[in-house]
Short mmCIF file of C-alpha atoms and ligand atoms in Angstrom, two decimals:
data_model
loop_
_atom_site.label_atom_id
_atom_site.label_comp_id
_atom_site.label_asym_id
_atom_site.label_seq_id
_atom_site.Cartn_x
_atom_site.Cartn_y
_atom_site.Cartn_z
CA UNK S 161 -15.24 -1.42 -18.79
CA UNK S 162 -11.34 -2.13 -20.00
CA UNK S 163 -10.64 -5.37 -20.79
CA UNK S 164 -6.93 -6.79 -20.62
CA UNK S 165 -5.58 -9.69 -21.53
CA UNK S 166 -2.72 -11.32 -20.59
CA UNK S 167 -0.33 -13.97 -22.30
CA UNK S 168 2.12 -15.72 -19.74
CA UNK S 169 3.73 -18.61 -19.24
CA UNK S 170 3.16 -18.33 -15.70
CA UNK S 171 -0.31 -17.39 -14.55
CA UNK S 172 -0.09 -18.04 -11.20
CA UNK S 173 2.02 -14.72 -10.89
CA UNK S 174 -1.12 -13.06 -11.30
CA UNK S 175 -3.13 -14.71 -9.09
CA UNK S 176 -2.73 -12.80 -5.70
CA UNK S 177 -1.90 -9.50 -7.77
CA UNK S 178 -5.34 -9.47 -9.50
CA UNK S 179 -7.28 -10.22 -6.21
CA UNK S 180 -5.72 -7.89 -3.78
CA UNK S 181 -5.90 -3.90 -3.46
CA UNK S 182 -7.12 -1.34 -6.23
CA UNK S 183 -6.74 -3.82 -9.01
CA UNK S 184 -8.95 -6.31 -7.23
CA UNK S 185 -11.44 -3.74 -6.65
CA UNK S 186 -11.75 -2.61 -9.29
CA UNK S 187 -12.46 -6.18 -10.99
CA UNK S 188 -14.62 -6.80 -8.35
CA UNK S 189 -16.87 -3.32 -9.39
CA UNK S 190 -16.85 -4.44 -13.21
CA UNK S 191 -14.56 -1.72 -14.11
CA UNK S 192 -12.13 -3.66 -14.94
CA UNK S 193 -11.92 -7.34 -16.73
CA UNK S 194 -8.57 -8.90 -16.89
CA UNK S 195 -8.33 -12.51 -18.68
CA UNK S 196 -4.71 -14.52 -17.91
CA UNK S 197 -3.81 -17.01 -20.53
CA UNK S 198 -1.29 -19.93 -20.25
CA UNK S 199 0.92 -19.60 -23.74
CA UNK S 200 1.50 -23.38 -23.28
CA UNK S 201 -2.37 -23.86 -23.90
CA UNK S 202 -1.09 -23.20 -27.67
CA UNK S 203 1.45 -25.52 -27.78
CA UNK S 204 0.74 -28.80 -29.80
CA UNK S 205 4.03 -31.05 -29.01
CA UNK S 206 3.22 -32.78 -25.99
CA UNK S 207 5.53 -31.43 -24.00
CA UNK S 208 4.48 -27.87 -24.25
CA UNK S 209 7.70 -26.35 -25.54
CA UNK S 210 7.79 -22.55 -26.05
CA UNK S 211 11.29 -21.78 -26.52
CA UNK S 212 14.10 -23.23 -28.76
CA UNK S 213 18.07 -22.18 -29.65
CA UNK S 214 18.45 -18.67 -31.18
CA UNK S 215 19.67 -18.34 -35.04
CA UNK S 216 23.29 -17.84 -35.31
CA UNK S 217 23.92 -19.08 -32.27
CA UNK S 218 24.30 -17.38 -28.49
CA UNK S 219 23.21 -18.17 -25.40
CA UNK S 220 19.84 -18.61 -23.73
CA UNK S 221 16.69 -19.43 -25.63
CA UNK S 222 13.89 -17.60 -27.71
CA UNK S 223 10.24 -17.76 -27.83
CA UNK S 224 9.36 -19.62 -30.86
CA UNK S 225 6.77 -17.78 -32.86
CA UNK S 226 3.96 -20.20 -33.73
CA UNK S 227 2.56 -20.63 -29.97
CA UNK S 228 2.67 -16.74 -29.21
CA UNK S 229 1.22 -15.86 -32.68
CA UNK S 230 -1.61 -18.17 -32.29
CA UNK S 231 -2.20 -17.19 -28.94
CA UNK S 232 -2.29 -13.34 -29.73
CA UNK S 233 -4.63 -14.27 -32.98
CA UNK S 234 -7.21 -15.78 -30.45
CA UNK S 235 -7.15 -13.59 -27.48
CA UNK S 236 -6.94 -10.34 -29.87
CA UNK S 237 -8.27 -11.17 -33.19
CA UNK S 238 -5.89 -10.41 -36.47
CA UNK S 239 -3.58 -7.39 -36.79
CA UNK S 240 -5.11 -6.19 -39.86
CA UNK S 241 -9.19 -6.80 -38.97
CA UNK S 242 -11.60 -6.15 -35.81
CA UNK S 243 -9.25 -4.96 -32.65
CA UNK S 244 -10.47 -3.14 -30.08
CA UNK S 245 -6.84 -2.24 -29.01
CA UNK S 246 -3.28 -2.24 -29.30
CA UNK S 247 -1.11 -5.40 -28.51
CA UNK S 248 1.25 -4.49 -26.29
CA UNK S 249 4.83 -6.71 -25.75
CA UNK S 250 6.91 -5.78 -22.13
CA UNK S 251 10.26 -5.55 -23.75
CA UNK S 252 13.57 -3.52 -22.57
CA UNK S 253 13.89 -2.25 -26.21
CA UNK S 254 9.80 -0.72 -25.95
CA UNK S 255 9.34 3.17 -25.24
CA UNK S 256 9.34 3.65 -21.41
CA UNK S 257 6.02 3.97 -19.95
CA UNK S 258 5.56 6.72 -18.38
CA UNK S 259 2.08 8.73 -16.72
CA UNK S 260 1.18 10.45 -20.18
CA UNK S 261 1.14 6.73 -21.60
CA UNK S 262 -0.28 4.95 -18.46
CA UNK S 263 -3.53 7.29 -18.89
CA UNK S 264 -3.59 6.53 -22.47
CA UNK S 265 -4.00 3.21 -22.20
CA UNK S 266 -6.89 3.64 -19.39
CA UNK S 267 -9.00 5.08 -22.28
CA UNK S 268 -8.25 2.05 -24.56
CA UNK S 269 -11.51 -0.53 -24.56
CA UNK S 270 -8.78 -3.22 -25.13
CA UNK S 271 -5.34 -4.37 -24.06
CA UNK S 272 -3.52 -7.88 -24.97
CA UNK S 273 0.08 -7.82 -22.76
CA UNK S 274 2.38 -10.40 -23.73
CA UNK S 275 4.70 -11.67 -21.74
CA UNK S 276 7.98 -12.71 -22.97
CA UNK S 277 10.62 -14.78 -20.82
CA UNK S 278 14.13 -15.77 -22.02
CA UNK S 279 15.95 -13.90 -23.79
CA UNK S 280 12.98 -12.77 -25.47
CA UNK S 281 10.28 -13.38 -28.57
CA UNK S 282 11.12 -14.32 -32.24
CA UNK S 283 11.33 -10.95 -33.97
CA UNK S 284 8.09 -12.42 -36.52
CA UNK S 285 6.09 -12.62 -33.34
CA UNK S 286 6.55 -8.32 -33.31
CA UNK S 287 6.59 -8.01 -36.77
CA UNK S 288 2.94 -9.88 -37.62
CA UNK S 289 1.18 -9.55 -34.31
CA UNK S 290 2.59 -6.66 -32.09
CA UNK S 291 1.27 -3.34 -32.08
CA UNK S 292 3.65 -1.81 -29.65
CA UNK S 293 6.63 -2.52 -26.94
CA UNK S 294 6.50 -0.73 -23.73
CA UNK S 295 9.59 -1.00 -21.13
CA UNK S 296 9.30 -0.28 -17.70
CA UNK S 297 12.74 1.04 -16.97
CA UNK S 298 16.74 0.28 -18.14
CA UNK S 299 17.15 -2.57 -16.05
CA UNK S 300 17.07 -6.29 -16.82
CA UNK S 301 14.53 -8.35 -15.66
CA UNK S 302 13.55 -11.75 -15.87
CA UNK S 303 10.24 -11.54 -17.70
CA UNK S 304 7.12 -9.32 -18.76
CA UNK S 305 5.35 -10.47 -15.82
CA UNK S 306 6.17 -7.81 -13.51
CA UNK S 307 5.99 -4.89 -16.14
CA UNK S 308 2.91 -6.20 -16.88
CA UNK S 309 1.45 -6.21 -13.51
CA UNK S 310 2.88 -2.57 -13.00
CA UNK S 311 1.42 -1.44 -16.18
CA UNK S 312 -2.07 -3.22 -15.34
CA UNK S 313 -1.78 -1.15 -11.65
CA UNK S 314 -1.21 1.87 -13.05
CA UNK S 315 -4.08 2.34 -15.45
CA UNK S 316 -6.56 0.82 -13.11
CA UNK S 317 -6.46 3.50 -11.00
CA UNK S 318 -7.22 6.02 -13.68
CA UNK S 319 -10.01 4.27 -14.64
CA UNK S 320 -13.27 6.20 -14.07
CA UNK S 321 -15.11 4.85 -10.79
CA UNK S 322 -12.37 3.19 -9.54
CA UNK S 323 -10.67 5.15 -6.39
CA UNK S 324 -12.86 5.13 -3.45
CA UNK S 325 -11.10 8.91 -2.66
CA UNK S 326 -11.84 10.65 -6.26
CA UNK S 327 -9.91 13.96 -4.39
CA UNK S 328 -6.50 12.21 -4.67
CA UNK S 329 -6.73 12.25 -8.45
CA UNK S 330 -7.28 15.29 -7.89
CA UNK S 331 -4.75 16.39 -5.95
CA UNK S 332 -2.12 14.52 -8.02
CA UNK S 333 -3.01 16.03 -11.38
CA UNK S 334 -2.74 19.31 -10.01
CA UNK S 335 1.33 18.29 -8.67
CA UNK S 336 1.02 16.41 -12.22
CA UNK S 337 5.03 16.03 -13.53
CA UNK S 338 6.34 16.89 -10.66
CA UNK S 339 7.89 14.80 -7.35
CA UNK S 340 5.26 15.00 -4.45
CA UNK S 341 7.06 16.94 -0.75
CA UNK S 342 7.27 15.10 2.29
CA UNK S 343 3.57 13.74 3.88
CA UNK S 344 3.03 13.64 7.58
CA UNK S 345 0.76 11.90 9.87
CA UNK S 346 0.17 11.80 13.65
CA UNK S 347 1.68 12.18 16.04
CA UNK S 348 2.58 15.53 15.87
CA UNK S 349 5.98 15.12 17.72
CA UNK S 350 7.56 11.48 16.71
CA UNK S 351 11.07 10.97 18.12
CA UNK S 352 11.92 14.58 18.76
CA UNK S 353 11.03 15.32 15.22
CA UNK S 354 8.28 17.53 14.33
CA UNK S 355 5.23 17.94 11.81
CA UNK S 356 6.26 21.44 10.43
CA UNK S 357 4.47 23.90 11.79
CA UNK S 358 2.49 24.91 8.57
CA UNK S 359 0.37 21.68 8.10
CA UNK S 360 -0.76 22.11 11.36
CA UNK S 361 -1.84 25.88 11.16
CA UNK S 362 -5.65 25.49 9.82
CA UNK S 363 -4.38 28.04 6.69
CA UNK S 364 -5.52 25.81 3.88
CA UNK S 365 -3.84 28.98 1.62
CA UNK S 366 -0.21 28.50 3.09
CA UNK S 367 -0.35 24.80 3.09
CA UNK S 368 -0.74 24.72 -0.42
CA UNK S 369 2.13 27.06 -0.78
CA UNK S 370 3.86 25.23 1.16
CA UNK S 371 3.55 21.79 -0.37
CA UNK S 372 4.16 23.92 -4.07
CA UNK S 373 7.18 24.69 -2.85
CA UNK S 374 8.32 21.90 -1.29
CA UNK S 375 7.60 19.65 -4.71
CA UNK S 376 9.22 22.23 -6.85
CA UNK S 377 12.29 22.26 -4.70
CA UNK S 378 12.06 18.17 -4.45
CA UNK S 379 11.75 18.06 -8.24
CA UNK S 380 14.46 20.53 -9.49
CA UNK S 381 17.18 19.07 -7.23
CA UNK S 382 16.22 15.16 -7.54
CA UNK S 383 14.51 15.33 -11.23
CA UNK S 384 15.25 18.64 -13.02
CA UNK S 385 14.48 16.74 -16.06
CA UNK S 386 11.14 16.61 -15.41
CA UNK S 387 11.18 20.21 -14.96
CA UNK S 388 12.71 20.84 -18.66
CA UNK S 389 10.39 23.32 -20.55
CA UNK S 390 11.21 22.24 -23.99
CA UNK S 391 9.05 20.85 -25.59
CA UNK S 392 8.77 16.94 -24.96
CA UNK S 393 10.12 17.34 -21.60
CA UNK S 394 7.32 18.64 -19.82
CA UNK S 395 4.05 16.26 -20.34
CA UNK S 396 0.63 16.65 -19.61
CA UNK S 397 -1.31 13.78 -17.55
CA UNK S 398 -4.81 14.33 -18.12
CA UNK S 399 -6.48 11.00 -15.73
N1 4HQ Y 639 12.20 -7.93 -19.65
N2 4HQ Y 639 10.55 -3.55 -19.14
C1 4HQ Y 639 13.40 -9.78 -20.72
C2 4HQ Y 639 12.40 -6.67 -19.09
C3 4HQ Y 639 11.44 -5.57 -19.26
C4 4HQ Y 639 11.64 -4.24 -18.81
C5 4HQ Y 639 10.96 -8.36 -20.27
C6 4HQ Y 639 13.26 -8.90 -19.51
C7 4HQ Y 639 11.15 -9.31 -21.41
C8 4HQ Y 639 12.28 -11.27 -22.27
N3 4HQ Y 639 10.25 -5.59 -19.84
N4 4HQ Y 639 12.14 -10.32 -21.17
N5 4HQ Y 639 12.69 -3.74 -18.18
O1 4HQ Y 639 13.42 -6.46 -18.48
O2 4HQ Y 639 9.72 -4.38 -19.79
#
Protein backbone atom coordinates (compact mmCIF):
# COMPACT_ATOMS: atom_id res chain seq x y z
CA UNK A 1 0.00 0.00 0.00
CA UNK A 2 1.45 3.79 -0.83
CA UNK A 3 1.35 5.98 1.78
CA UNK A 4 1.26 9.91 1.18
CA UNK A 5 1.46 12.51 3.23
CA UNK A 6 0.47 15.78 2.96
CA UNK A 7 1.64 19.19 4.59
CA UNK A 8 -0.98 22.12 4.08
CA UNK A 9 -2.08 24.91 5.57
CA UNK A 10 -5.43 24.18 4.48
CA UNK A 11 -6.70 20.66 4.94
CA UNK A 12 -10.04 21.07 4.31
CA UNK A 13 -9.09 21.32 0.49
CA UNK A 14 -8.63 17.77 0.71
CA UNK A 15 -11.46 16.75 2.30
CA UNK A 16 -14.08 16.09 -0.55
CA UNK A 17 -11.05 15.29 -3.00
CA UNK A 18 -9.84 12.31 -0.88
CA UNK A 19 -13.44 10.88 -0.40
CA UNK A 20 -14.86 11.06 -3.83
CA UNK A 21 -14.02 8.98 -7.15
CA UNK A 22 -10.82 6.75 -7.82
CA UNK A 23 -8.85 8.35 -5.06
CA UNK A 24 -11.55 7.56 -2.54
CA UNK A 25 -11.68 4.12 -3.70
CA UNK A 26 -8.88 3.37 -3.65
CA UNK A 27 -8.41 4.52 0.17
CA UNK A 28 -11.38 2.86 0.85
CA UNK A 29 -9.67 -0.76 -0.65
CA UNK A 30 -6.38 -0.10 1.48
CA UNK A 31 -4.43 0.62 -1.55
CA UNK A 32 -3.89 3.70 -0.81
CA UNK A 33 -3.24 5.70 2.71
CA UNK A 34 -3.10 9.40 2.50
CA UNK A 35 -2.42 11.39 5.94
CA UNK A 36 -3.26 15.51 5.68
CA UNK A 37 -1.38 17.57 8.16
CA UNK A 38 -2.17 21.16 9.31
CA UNK A 39 1.53 23.03 9.12
CA UNK A 40 0.07 25.35 11.83
CA UNK A 41 0.01 22.21 14.22
CA UNK A 42 3.94 23.11 14.28
CA UNK A 43 3.70 26.45 15.06
CA UNK A 44 4.57 27.47 18.74
CA UNK A 45 3.60 31.41 18.82
CA UNK A 46 0.13 31.45 19.67
CA UNK A 47 -1.06 32.78 16.85
CA UNK A 48 0.07 30.15 14.47
CA UNK A 49 2.16 32.28 12.13
CA UNK A 50 3.76 30.54 9.11
CA UNK A 51 4.89 33.25 7.00
CA UNK A 52 6.96 36.47 7.61
CA UNK A 53 8.63 39.46 5.18
CA UNK A 54 11.14 38.15 2.59
CA UNK A 55 15.06 39.15 2.98
CA UNK A 56 15.94 42.10 0.97
CA UNK A 57 12.78 43.16 0.74
CA UNK A 58 9.75 42.58 -2.04
CA UNK A 59 6.44 41.92 -1.87
CA UNK A 60 4.29 39.14 -0.47
CA UNK A 61 5.44 36.82 2.27
CA UNK A 62 7.57 33.55 2.72
CA UNK A 63 7.16 30.42 4.58
CA UNK A 64 9.38 30.63 7.49
CA UNK A 65 11.46 27.53 7.81
CA UNK A 66 11.21 26.26 11.39
CA UNK A 67 7.35 25.13 11.20
CA UNK A 68 7.77 23.34 7.69
CA UNK A 69 11.13 21.73 8.73
CA UNK A 70 9.71 20.36 11.83
CA UNK A 71 6.75 19.28 10.23
CA UNK A 72 8.60 17.37 7.34
CA UNK A 73 11.11 15.86 10.23
CA UNK A 74 7.93 14.25 11.87
CA UNK A 75 5.76 13.17 9.08
CA UNK A 76 9.00 11.85 7.06
CA UNK A 77 11.73 11.18 9.42
CA UNK A 78 15.37 12.98 8.73
CA UNK A 79 16.86 13.56 5.26
CA UNK A 80 19.91 11.72 5.96
CA UNK A 81 18.36 8.42 8.07
CA UNK A 82 15.24 5.92 7.64
CA UNK A 83 12.89 7.32 4.56
CA UNK A 84 10.83 5.31 2.81
CA UNK A 85 10.55 8.02 0.04
CA UNK A 86 11.29 11.15 -1.52
CA UNK A 87 9.92 14.55 -0.17
CA UNK A 88 8.38 16.12 -2.72
CA UNK A 89 7.69 20.31 -2.71
CA UNK A 90 4.80 21.59 -5.59
CA UNK A 91 6.85 24.47 -6.82
CA UNK A 92 6.75 26.36 -10.41
CA UNK A 93 10.61 26.12 -10.46
CA UNK A 94 10.28 21.79 -9.91
CA UNK A 95 10.67 19.50 -13.13
CA UNK A 96 7.18 19.16 -14.75
CA UNK A 97 5.46 16.06 -13.94
CA UNK A 98 4.71 14.31 -16.50
CA UNK A 99 3.27 10.24 -17.08
CA UNK A 100 6.93 8.72 -16.98
CA UNK A 101 7.18 10.51 -13.43
CA UNK A 102 3.50 10.03 -12.30
CA UNK A 103 4.16 6.07 -12.60
CA UNK A 104 7.33 6.48 -10.80
CA UNK A 105 6.06 7.71 -7.95
CA UNK A 106 3.13 4.90 -7.86
CA UNK A 107 6.02 2.43 -7.16
CA UNK A 108 7.39 4.60 -4.27
CA UNK A 109 6.22 2.99 -0.62
CA UNK A 110 6.34 6.70 0.51
CA UNK A 111 5.44 10.23 -0.47
CA UNK A 112 5.52 13.54 1.88
CA UNK A 113 3.91 16.60 -0.54
CA UNK A 114 4.39 19.89 0.84
CA UNK A 115 2.43 22.48 0.18
CA UNK A 116 3.73 25.89 -0.09
CA UNK A 117 1.44 29.14 -0.29
CA UNK A 118 2.75 32.73 -0.72
CA UNK A 119 5.21 33.47 -2.54
CA UNK A 120 6.74 30.37 -1.57
CA UNK A 121 9.14 28.37 1.18
CA UNK A 122 12.45 29.66 2.73
CA UNK A 123 15.11 28.26 0.40
CA UNK A 124 16.67 26.20 3.92
CA UNK A 125 13.33 24.46 4.01
CA UNK A 126 14.61 22.80 0.22
CA UNK A 127 17.99 22.78 1.05
CA UNK A 128 17.77 20.50 4.56
CA UNK A 129 14.50 18.71 4.05
CA UNK A 130 13.42 18.49 0.30
CA UNK A 131 14.21 15.74 -1.83
CA UNK A 132 12.66 17.02 -4.98
CA UNK A 133 10.27 19.91 -6.63
CA UNK A 134 7.74 18.85 -9.07
CA UNK A 135 5.60 21.62 -11.11
CA UNK A 136 2.52 20.93 -12.66
CA UNK A 137 2.67 23.29 -15.58
CA UNK A 138 4.08 27.19 -16.43
CA UNK A 139 1.32 28.87 -14.94
CA UNK A 140 0.95 30.60 -11.57
CA UNK A 141 -1.08 29.34 -9.06
CA UNK A 142 -2.00 30.12 -5.72
CA UNK A 143 -0.63 27.17 -3.79
CA UNK A 144 0.61 23.39 -3.83
CA UNK A 145 -2.74 22.32 -3.00
CA UNK A 146 -4.05 21.69 -6.31
CA UNK A 147 -0.73 20.20 -7.81
CA UNK A 148 -0.81 18.15 -5.07
CA UNK A 149 -4.20 16.79 -5.45
CA UNK A 150 -3.45 16.27 -9.29
CA UNK A 151 -0.29 14.54 -8.53
CA UNK A 152 -2.07 12.31 -5.70
CA UNK A 153 -4.92 11.48 -8.73
CA UNK A 154 -2.64 10.56 -11.05
CA UNK A 155 -0.60 7.89 -9.34
CA UNK A 156 -3.60 6.38 -7.68
CA UNK A 157 -4.80 5.12 -10.61
CA UNK A 158 -1.62 3.31 -11.48
CA UNK A 159 -1.59 1.73 -8.45
CA UNK A 160 -2.00 -2.06 -8.71
CA UNK A 161 -5.74 -3.11 -7.79
CA UNK A 162 -7.05 0.05 -8.09
CA UNK A 163 -9.24 0.52 -11.49
CA UNK A 164 -12.32 -1.47 -11.40
CA UNK A 165 -11.74 -1.77 -15.59
CA UNK A 166 -7.92 -3.16 -15.54
CA UNK A 167 -8.47 -3.11 -19.77
CA UNK A 168 -8.26 0.73 -19.81
CA UNK A 169 -4.70 0.61 -18.54
CA UNK A 170 -4.42 -1.35 -20.97
CA UNK A 171 -5.60 0.29 -23.67
CA UNK A 172 -3.85 3.55 -22.69
CA UNK A 173 -0.35 2.12 -22.45
CA UNK A 174 -0.65 0.75 -25.73
CA UNK A 175 -1.68 4.77 -27.19
CA UNK A 176 1.10 5.50 -24.37
CA UNK A 177 2.75 9.23 -25.50
CA UNK A 178 0.45 9.89 -27.72
CA UNK A 179 -3.09 12.16 -27.77
CA UNK A 180 -6.12 9.69 -27.63
CA UNK A 181 -8.83 10.24 -31.25
CA UNK A 182 -12.22 11.22 -30.80
CA UNK A 183 -14.60 8.59 -28.46
CA UNK A 184 -18.21 8.07 -29.31
CA UNK A 185 -21.19 6.86 -27.55
CA UNK A 186 -24.87 6.29 -28.39
CA UNK A 187 -26.83 7.37 -30.16
CA UNK A 188 -25.58 6.55 -33.29
CA UNK A 189 -27.00 9.68 -35.13
CA UNK A 190 -26.90 12.84 -32.53
CA UNK A 191 -27.92 16.13 -34.18
CA UNK A 192 -27.36 15.11 -37.76
CA UNK A 193 -23.91 14.07 -36.84
CA UNK A 194 -22.79 10.62 -37.10
CA UNK A 195 -20.68 7.82 -35.23
CA UNK A 196 -18.22 7.08 -38.16
CA UNK A 197 -19.03 4.29 -39.79
CA UNK A 198 -15.94 2.15 -38.69
CA UNK A 199 -16.71 1.85 -34.89
CA UNK A 200 -19.83 0.58 -35.76
CA UNK A 201 -18.68 -2.18 -38.31
CA UNK A 202 -18.02 -5.30 -35.79
CA UNK A 203 -14.15 -5.33 -37.50
CA UNK A 204 -12.28 -5.18 -34.23
CA UNK A 205 -9.00 -5.17 -36.91
CA UNK A 206 -10.06 -1.80 -38.66
CA UNK A 207 -11.15 -0.14 -35.54
CA UNK A 208 -7.91 -0.36 -34.18
CA UNK A 209 -6.50 1.04 -37.33
CA UNK A 210 -8.65 3.39 -37.24
CA UNK A 211 -8.24 4.82 -33.76
CA UNK A 212 -4.03 4.42 -34.63
CA UNK A 213 -4.57 6.66 -37.05
CA UNK A 214 -6.71 8.96 -35.76
CA UNK A 215 -4.22 9.50 -32.48
CA UNK A 216 -1.22 9.75 -34.69
CA UNK A 217 -2.85 12.36 -36.82
CA UNK A 218 -4.31 14.12 -33.41
CA UNK A 219 -0.79 14.00 -31.97
CA UNK A 220 1.47 15.22 -34.88
CA UNK A 221 -0.74 18.25 -35.65
CA UNK A 222 -1.71 19.30 -31.87
CA UNK A 223 1.61 17.81 -30.04
CA UNK A 224 4.37 16.92 -32.55
CA UNK A 225 6.60 17.24 -29.66
CA UNK A 226 5.50 14.36 -28.21
CA UNK A 227 6.13 12.65 -31.35
CA UNK A 228 10.02 13.78 -31.40
CA UNK A 229 12.23 10.60 -31.78
CA UNK A 230 15.28 11.93 -30.17
CA UNK A 231 16.11 10.75 -27.51
CA UNK A 232 14.34 12.37 -24.35
CA UNK A 233 11.45 13.27 -26.38
CA UNK A 234 9.78 10.15 -26.72
CA UNK A 235 9.14 8.44 -23.06
CA UNK A 236 8.12 5.23 -22.04
CA UNK A 237 5.07 4.86 -19.42
CA UNK A 238 5.31 1.55 -18.07
CA UNK A 239 1.87 1.62 -15.30
N1 LIG B 1 2.52 27.20 -7.06
N2 LIG B 1 3.10 23.63 -10.07
C1 LIG B 1 3.16 29.17 -5.75
C2 LIG B 1 2.39 26.76 -8.37
C3 LIG B 1 2.74 25.39 -8.79
C4 LIG B 1 2.73 24.91 -10.11
C5 LIG B 1 2.83 26.34 -5.93
C6 LIG B 1 2.25 28.59 -6.79
C7 LIG B 1 3.66 26.99 -4.86
C8 LIG B 1 4.05 28.94 -3.50
N3 LIG B 1 3.13 24.37 -8.03
N4 LIG B 1 3.27 28.34 -4.57
N5 LIG B 1 2.41 25.58 -11.22
O1 LIG B 1 2.00 27.53 -9.21
O2 LIG B 1 3.36 23.32 -8.80
Amino acid sequence: MLRIDVITIFPGLFEAFLGESMVGIARRESLLDVGVHDLRDWTSDRHHVVDDAPYGGGPGMVMKPEPLVEAIEAVAGERSSGRKGPVILLSPQGARLDQEKVAELAREEHLVLVCGRYEGVDQRVIDLAVDEEVSIGDYVLSGGEVPAMALIEGVSRLLPGVLGNPESLTTESFQAGMLEGPQYTRPAVFRGLEVPQVLRSGDHGAVERWRAERARDLTRRRRPDLLEPSGEQMKEYTP
